Amino acid sequence: MAHVHLPDGVIPLKWCLLGFATYSVPLALGLKRLVERPSTIPLVGTLAAVSFAAMQVPVVCAHLMLTPLTGIVLGPRLSAVSVFVVDTACALMGHGGVTVVGINSILNWSEAAGGWLLYRLLTGAGLKPGRAALVATGTVLSCTAFVPPFVMAVALNTSPYPFLFTLTPFWILTAWLEALVTSKTVGALVRMNVEWVSPGS
């Protein structure tokens, strides 16, 4: 949900460079994990492709991201690679500027890592995987829905409130729609005995 759809040149270059520099840390950890476990490359690629496809389908003035699902399946390190691949591909297609890929990757990875963490906590507390995925995804995406208005406000030197009152409600509704999709997906994977989404995996 937290995806900044701003073209190149709107956000000052120094902030864009800071975004890339900051994201280089989780990306490096993710690439290291990928090298250590080359068997996960197809899974990372599959999640990136599914997430990219979901982002191309508009839902009112928003779109699904599937970042928490990516985090739940891949974990925090590998999801950093998937998120960067998706955001780069989107930028190359004009879905946001190339210079804001670092910032978008930070925002989207926070959804993936946050979704993974909350999912693990909820399943560890005894909640069923499908319900845990629903709560984790909806909660994390609802929180990050408040971030883009402030990013755009800083970039455009304006107030965040017009964005908060017009766009954020739609983003929160879409967040819970995505939560339902993620819940059904995780539930199906668990019934198939897929180890990636089992509690404690």
PDB file of C-alpha atoms in Angstrom:
ATOM      1  CA  MET A   1       0.000   0.000   0.000  1.00  0.00           C
ATOM      2  CA  ALA A   2       2.797   2.429   0.855  1.00  0.00           C
ATOM      3  CA  HIS A   3       3.934   3.189  -2.659  1.00  0.00           C
ATOM      4  CA  VAL A   4       4.918   6.720  -3.703  1.00  0.00           C
ATOM      5  CA  HIS A   5       3.702   7.389  -7.237  1.00  0.00           C
ATOM      6  CA  LEU A   6       5.880  10.417  -7.881  1.00  0.00           C
ATOM      7  CA  PRO A   7       7.962  10.922 -11.049  1.00  0.00           C
ATOM      8  CA  ASP A   8      11.678  11.641 -11.086  1.00  0.00           C
ATOM      9  CA  GLY A   9      12.620  15.173 -10.092  1.00  0.00           C
ATOM     10  CA  VAL A  10       9.844  15.754  -7.555  1.00  0.00           C
ATOM     11  CA  ILE A  11      11.577  14.404  -4.456  1.00  0.00           C
ATOM     12  CA  PRO A  12      14.982  16.089  -3.898  1.00  0.00           C
ATOM     13  CA  LEU A  13      17.878  13.959  -5.110  1.00  0.00           C
ATOM     14  CA  LYS A  14      19.557  13.928  -1.695  1.00  0.00           C
ATOM     15  CA  TRP A  15      16.523  12.171  -0.188  1.00  0.00           C
ATOM     16  CA  CYS A  16      16.413   9.693  -3.054  1.00  0.00           C
ATOM     17  CA  LEU A  17      20.092   8.873  -2.580  1.00  0.00           C
ATOM     18  CA  LEU A  18      19.535   8.485   1.151  1.00  0.00           C
ATOM     19  CA  GLY A  19      16.732   6.052   0.350  1.00  0.00           C
ATOM     20  CA  PHE A  20      19.027   3.917  -1.804  1.00  0.00           C
ATOM     21  CA  ALA A  21      21.813   4.058   0.798  1.00  0.00           C
ATOM     22  CA  THR A  22      19.462   3.022   3.594  1.00  0.00           C
ATOM     23  CA  TYR A  23      17.927   0.192   1.616  1.00  0.00           C
ATOM     24  CA  SER A  24      21.325  -1.171   0.631  1.00  0.00           C
ATOM     25  CA  VAL A  25      21.552  -2.727   4.111  1.00  0.00           C
ATOM     26  CA  PRO A  26      18.496  -5.052   3.985  1.00  0.00           C
ATOM     27  CA  LEU A  27      19.122  -5.656   0.281  1.00  0.00           C
ATOM     28  CA  ALA A  28      22.701  -6.794   0.973  1.00  0.00           C
ATOM     29  CA  LEU A  29      21.474  -9.106   3.738  1.00  0.00           C
ATOM     30  CA  GLY A  30      18.839 -10.491   1.394  1.00  0.00           C
ATOM     31  CA  LEU A  31      21.315 -11.119  -1.414  1.00  0.00           C
ATOM     32  CA  LYS A  32      23.647 -12.841   1.044  1.00  0.00           C
ATOM     33  CA  ARG A  33      20.785 -15.107   2.091  1.00  0.00           C
ATOM     34  CA  LEU A  34      19.977 -15.804  -1.556  1.00  0.00           C
ATOM     35  CA  VAL A  35      23.578 -16.855  -2.222  1.00  0.00           C
ATOM     36  CA  GLU A  36      23.539 -19.095   0.853  1.00  0.00           C
ATOM     37  CA  ARG A  37      20.269 -20.703  -0.250  1.00  0.00           C
ATOM     38  CA  PRO A  38      20.184 -20.751  -4.067  1.00  0.00           C
ATOM     39  CA  SER A  39      17.249 -23.168  -3.961  1.00  0.00           C
ATOM     40  CA  THR A  40      15.065 -20.233  -2.870  1.00  0.00           C
ATOM     41  CA  ILE A  41      15.670 -18.273  -6.091  1.00  0.00           C
ATOM     42  CA  PRO A  42      12.589 -19.702  -7.890  1.00  0.00           C
ATOM     43  CA  LEU A  43      10.403 -18.902  -4.876  1.00  0.00           C
ATOM     44  CA  VAL A  44      11.722 -15.337  -4.660  1.00  0.00           C
ATOM     45  CA  GLY A  45      11.131 -14.886  -8.381  1.00  0.00           C
ATOM     46  CA  THR A  46       7.619 -16.309  -8.145  1.00  0.00           C
ATOM     47  CA  LEU A  47       6.624 -13.999  -5.284  1.00  0.00           C
ATOM     48  CA  ALA A  48       8.095 -11.022  -7.133  1.00  0.00           C
ATOM     49  CA  ALA A  49       6.122 -11.906 -10.263  1.00  0.00           C
ATOM     50  CA  VAL A  50       2.857 -12.379  -8.355  1.00  0.00           C
ATOM     51  CA  SER A  51       3.338  -9.114  -6.463  1.00  0.00           C
ATOM     52  CA  PHE A  52       4.181  -7.243  -9.672  1.00  0.00           C
ATOM     53  CA  ALA A  53       1.075  -8.617 -11.380  1.00  0.00           C
ATOM     54  CA  ALA A  54      -1.131  -7.646  -8.428  1.00  0.00           C
ATOM     55  CA  MET A  55       0.175  -4.078  -8.559  1.00  0.00           C
ATOM     56  CA  GLN A  56      -1.041  -3.691 -12.137  1.00  0.00           C
ATOM     57  CA  VAL A  57      -4.691  -4.244 -11.158  1.00  0.00           C
ATOM     58  CA  PRO A  58      -6.273  -0.996  -9.883  1.00  0.00           C
ATOM     59  CA  VAL A  59      -8.742  -1.067  -6.995  1.00  0.00           C
ATOM     60  CA  VAL A  60     -10.460   2.365  -7.070  1.00  0.00           C
ATOM     61  CA  CYS A  61      -7.442   4.655  -6.423  1.00  0.00           C
ATOM     62  CA  ALA A  62      -5.193   1.954  -4.996  1.00  0.00           C
ATOM     63  CA  HIS A  63      -3.867  -1.500  -5.821  1.00  0.00           C
ATOM     64  CA  LEU A  64      -2.850  -4.657  -4.027  1.00  0.00           C
ATOM     65  CA  MET A  65       0.816  -5.091  -3.140  1.00  0.00           C
ATOM     66  CA  LEU A  66       1.012  -8.538  -1.503  1.00  0.00           C
ATOM     67  CA  THR A  67       4.051  -7.351   0.439  1.00  0.00           C
ATOM     68  CA  PRO A  68       2.964  -8.936   3.756  1.00  0.00           C
ATOM     69  CA  LEU A  69       2.346 -12.217   1.924  1.00  0.00           C
ATOM     70  CA  THR A  70       5.841 -11.923   0.465  1.00  0.00           C
ATOM     71  CA  GLY A  71       7.238 -11.376   3.948  1.00  0.00           C
ATOM     72  CA  ILE A  72       5.283 -14.273   5.459  1.00  0.00           C
ATOM     73  CA  VAL A  73       6.491 -16.687   2.785  1.00  0.00           C
ATOM     74  CA  LEU A  74      10.055 -15.460   2.238  1.00  0.00           C
ATOM     75  CA  GLY A  75      10.967 -13.983   5.605  1.00  0.00           C
ATOM     76  CA  PRO A  76      12.463 -10.523   6.187  1.00  0.00           C
ATOM     77  CA  ARG A  77      15.757 -11.009   4.355  1.00  0.00           C
ATOM     78  CA  LEU A  78      14.661 -12.651   1.114  1.00  0.00           C
ATOM     79  CA  SER A  79      11.629 -10.384   0.896  1.00  0.00           C
ATOM     80  CA  ALA A  80      14.035  -7.425   0.660  1.00  0.00           C
ATOM     81  CA  VAL A  81      15.262  -8.813  -2.660  1.00  0.00           C
ATOM     82  CA  SER A  82      11.766  -9.478  -3.976  1.00  0.00           C
ATOM     83  CA  VAL A  83      10.551  -6.002  -3.022  1.00  0.00           C
ATOM     84  CA  PHE A  84      13.493  -4.305  -4.738  1.00  0.00           C
ATOM     85  CA  VAL A  85      12.959  -6.311  -7.932  1.00  0.00           C
ATOM     86  CA  VAL A  86       9.255  -5.420  -8.009  1.00  0.00           C
ATOM     87  CA  ASP A  87       9.767  -1.716  -7.308  1.00  0.00           C
ATOM     88  CA  THR A  88      12.504  -1.492  -9.933  1.00  0.00           C
ATOM     89  CA  ALA A  89      10.315  -3.213 -12.531  1.00  0.00           C
ATOM     90  CA  CYS A  90       7.420  -0.889 -11.719  1.00  0.00           C
ATOM     91  CA  ALA A  91       9.632   2.186 -12.018  1.00  0.00           C
ATOM     92  CA  LEU A  92      10.930   1.058 -15.408  1.00  0.00           C
ATOM     93  CA  MET A  93       7.306   0.859 -16.552  1.00  0.00           C
ATOM     94  CA  GLY A  94       6.529   4.368 -15.332  1.00  0.00           C
ATOM     95  CA  HIS A  95       4.855   3.295 -12.083  1.00  0.00           C
ATOM     96  CA  GLY A  96       6.745   5.830  -9.982  1.00  0.00           C
ATOM     97  CA  GLY A  97      10.142   7.321 -10.743  1.00  0.00           C
ATOM     98  CA  VAL A  98      13.408   5.406 -10.908  1.00  0.00           C
ATOM     99  CA  THR A  99      14.964   7.755  -8.364  1.00  0.00           C
ATOM    100  CA  VAL A 100      12.306   6.887  -5.760  1.00  0.00           C
ATOM    101  CA  VAL A 101      12.892   3.120  -5.966  1.00  0.00           C
ATOM    102  CA  GLY A 102      14.974   3.255  -2.789  1.00  0.00           C
ATOM    103  CA  ILE A 103      12.264   5.102  -0.852  1.00  0.00           C
ATOM    104  CA  ASN A 104       9.519   2.840  -2.183  1.00  0.00           C
ATOM    105  CA  SER A 105      11.576  -0.240  -1.349  1.00  0.00           C
ATOM    106  CA  ILE A 106      11.979   0.928   2.244  1.00  0.00           C
ATOM    107  CA  LEU A 107       8.234   1.468   2.573  1.00  0.00           C
ATOM    108  CA  ASN A 108       7.283  -1.817   0.917  1.00  0.00           C
ATOM    109  CA  TRP A 109       9.903  -3.855   2.761  1.00  0.00           C
ATOM    110  CA  SER A 110       8.615  -2.447   6.063  1.00  0.00           C
ATOM    111  CA  GLU A 111       5.250  -3.972   5.108  1.00  0.00           C
ATOM    112  CA  ALA A 112       6.850  -7.317   4.282  1.00  0.00           C
ATOM    113  CA  ALA A 113       9.017  -7.437   7.408  1.00  0.00           C
ATOM    114  CA  GLY A 114       6.234  -6.077   9.617  1.00  0.00           C
ATOM    115  CA  GLY A 115       3.755  -8.593   8.227  1.00  0.00           C
ATOM    116  CA  TRP A 116       6.217 -11.429   8.808  1.00  0.00           C
ATOM    117  CA  LEU A 117       6.941 -10.333  12.396  1.00  0.00           C
ATOM    118  CA  LEU A 118       3.307  -9.851  13.400  1.00  0.00           C
ATOM    119  CA  TYR A 119       2.326 -13.128  11.720  1.00  0.00           C
ATOM    120  CA  ARG A 120       5.014 -14.987  13.671  1.00  0.00           C
ATOM    121  CA  LEU A 121       3.915 -13.368  16.936  1.00  0.00           C
ATOM    122  CA  LEU A 122       0.248 -14.182  16.350  1.00  0.00           C
ATOM    123  CA  THR A 123       0.829 -17.796  15.303  1.00  0.00           C
ATOM    124  CA  GLY A 124       3.205 -18.176  18.224  1.00  0.00           C
ATOM    125  CA  ALA A 125       0.386 -17.001  20.501  1.00  0.00           C
ATOM    126  CA  GLY A 126      -1.853 -19.746  19.130  1.00  0.00           C
ATOM    127  CA  LEU A 127      -3.812 -17.964  16.407  1.00  0.00           C
ATOM    128  CA  LYS A 128      -4.512 -20.058  13.323  1.00  0.00           C
ATOM    129  CA  PRO A 129      -2.280 -19.180  10.319  1.00  0.00           C
ATOM    130  CA  GLY A 130      -5.122 -17.888   8.142  1.00  0.00           C
ATOM    131  CA  ARG A 131      -6.464 -15.591  10.844  1.00  0.00           C
ATOM    132  CA  ALA A 132      -2.961 -14.523  11.829  1.00  0.00           C
ATOM    133  CA  ALA A 133      -2.263 -13.559   8.218  1.00  0.00           C
ATOM    134  CA  LEU A 134      -5.535 -11.589   8.076  1.00  0.00           C
ATOM    135  CA  VAL A 135      -4.779  -9.586  11.214  1.00  0.00           C
ATOM    136  CA  ALA A 136      -1.087  -9.101  10.425  1.00  0.00           C
ATOM    137  CA  THR A 137      -1.683  -7.928   6.860  1.00  0.00           C
ATOM    138  CA  GLY A 138      -4.613  -5.643   7.654  1.00  0.00           C
ATOM    139  CA  THR A 139      -2.869  -4.064  10.629  1.00  0.00           C
ATOM    140  CA  VAL A 140       0.473  -3.452   8.932  1.00  0.00           C
ATOM    141  CA  LEU A 141      -1.006  -2.095   5.695  1.00  0.00           C
ATOM    142  CA  SER A 142      -3.465   0.139   7.561  1.00  0.00           C
ATOM    143  CA  CYS A 143      -0.556   1.672   9.451  1.00  0.00           C
ATOM    144  CA  THR A 144       1.619   2.220   6.386  1.00  0.00           C
ATOM    145  CA  ALA A 145      -1.332   3.792   4.542  1.00  0.00           C
ATOM    146  CA  PHE A 146      -0.639   6.928   6.577  1.00  0.00           C
ATOM    147  CA  VAL A 147       2.970   7.232   5.368  1.00  0.00           C
ATOM    148  CA  PRO A 148       2.679   8.257   1.657  1.00  0.00           C
ATOM    149  CA  PRO A 149       0.657  11.438   2.399  1.00  0.00           C
ATOM    150  CA  PHE A 150       3.497  12.761   4.527  1.00  0.00           C
ATOM    151  CA  VAL A 151       6.128  11.774   1.949  1.00  0.00           C
ATOM    152  CA  MET A 152       4.155  13.555  -0.769  1.00  0.00           C
ATOM    153  CA  ALA A 153       3.560  16.563   1.481  1.00  0.00           C
ATOM    154  CA  VAL A 154       7.282  16.966   2.115  1.00  0.00           C
ATOM    155  CA  ALA A 155       8.106  16.473  -1.563  1.00  0.00           C
ATOM    156  CA  LEU A 156       5.460  18.932  -2.763  1.00  0.00           C
ATOM    157  CA  ASN A 157       5.898  21.359   0.146  1.00  0.00           C
ATOM    158  CA  THR A 158       2.232  21.198   1.042  1.00  0.00           C
ATOM    159  CA  SER A 159      -0.079  19.890   3.759  1.00  0.00           C
ATOM    160  CA  PRO A 160      -0.574  16.124   4.149  1.00  0.00           C
ATOM    161  CA  TYR A 161      -4.206  16.499   5.209  1.00  0.00           C
ATOM    162  CA  PRO A 162      -5.802  16.593   1.732  1.00  0.00           C
ATOM    163  CA  PHE A 163      -4.099  13.266   0.994  1.00  0.00           C
ATOM    164  CA  LEU A 164      -4.979  11.832   4.407  1.00  0.00           C
ATOM    165  CA  PHE A 165      -8.674  12.655   4.122  1.00  0.00           C
ATOM    166  CA  THR A 166      -9.133  11.634   0.482  1.00  0.00           C
ATOM    167  CA  LEU A 167      -6.703   8.819  -0.337  1.00  0.00           C
ATOM    168  CA  THR A 168      -5.870   7.142   2.973  1.00  0.00           C
ATOM    169  CA  PRO A 169      -9.440   5.849   3.625  1.00  0.00           C
ATOM    170  CA  PHE A 170      -9.409   4.062   0.258  1.00  0.00           C
ATOM    171  CA  TRP A 171      -5.959   2.668   1.008  1.00  0.00           C
ATOM    172  CA  ILE A 172      -7.149   1.299   4.351  1.00  0.00           C
ATOM    173  CA  LEU A 173     -10.147  -0.381   2.704  1.00  0.00           C
ATOM    174  CA  THR A 174      -7.810  -1.891   0.122  1.00  0.00           C
ATOM    175  CA  ALA A 175      -5.508  -2.989   2.957  1.00  0.00           C
ATOM    176  CA  TRP A 176      -8.238  -5.183   4.417  1.00  0.00           C
ATOM    177  CA  LEU A 177      -9.155  -6.498   0.986  1.00  0.00           C
ATOM    178  CA  GLU A 178      -5.532  -7.546   0.601  1.00  0.00           C
ATOM    179  CA  ALA A 179      -5.646  -8.989   4.115  1.00  0.00           C
ATOM    180  CA  LEU A 180      -8.510 -11.236   3.040  1.00  0.00           C
ATOM    181  CA  VAL A 181      -6.604 -12.369  -0.064  1.00  0.00           C
ATOM    182  CA  THR A 182      -3.488 -13.044   2.005  1.00  0.00           C
ATOM    183  CA  SER A 183      -5.488 -14.927   4.642  1.00  0.00           C
ATOM    184  CA  LYS A 184      -7.070 -17.222   2.058  1.00  0.00           C
ATOM    185  CA  THR A 185      -3.704 -17.793   0.369  1.00  0.00           C
ATOM    186  CA  VAL A 186      -1.881 -18.612   3.598  1.00  0.00           C
ATOM    187  CA  GLY A 187      -4.730 -20.854   4.726  1.00  0.00           C
ATOM    188  CA  ALA A 188      -4.564 -22.780   1.451  1.00  0.00           C
ATOM    189  CA  LEU A 189      -0.785 -23.145   1.702  1.00  0.00           C
ATOM    190  CA  VAL A 190      -1.064 -24.449   5.254  1.00  0.00           C
ATOM    191  CA  ARG A 191      -3.655 -27.030   4.200  1.00  0.00           C
ATOM    192  CA  MET A 192      -1.187 -28.130   1.525  1.00  0.00           C
ATOM    193  CA  ASN A 193       1.418 -28.550   4.301  1.00  0.00           C
ATOM    194  CA  VAL A 194       3.705 -25.936   2.766  1.00  0.00           C
ATOM    195  CA  GLU A 195       6.448 -25.372   5.327  1.00  0.00           C
ATOM    196  CA  TRP A 196       7.089 -21.691   4.495  1.00  0.00           C
ATOM    197  CA  VAL A 197       3.953 -20.480   6.286  1.00  0.00           C
ATOM    198  CA  SER A 198       3.708 -22.947   9.163  1.00  0.00           C
ATOM    199  CA  PRO A 199       4.044 -21.427  12.652  1.00  0.00           C
ATOM    200  CA  GLY A 200       7.637 -21.211  13.760  1.00  0.00           C
ATOM    201  CA  SER A 201       9.046 -21.750  10.265  1.00  0.00           C
TER     202      SER A 201
END
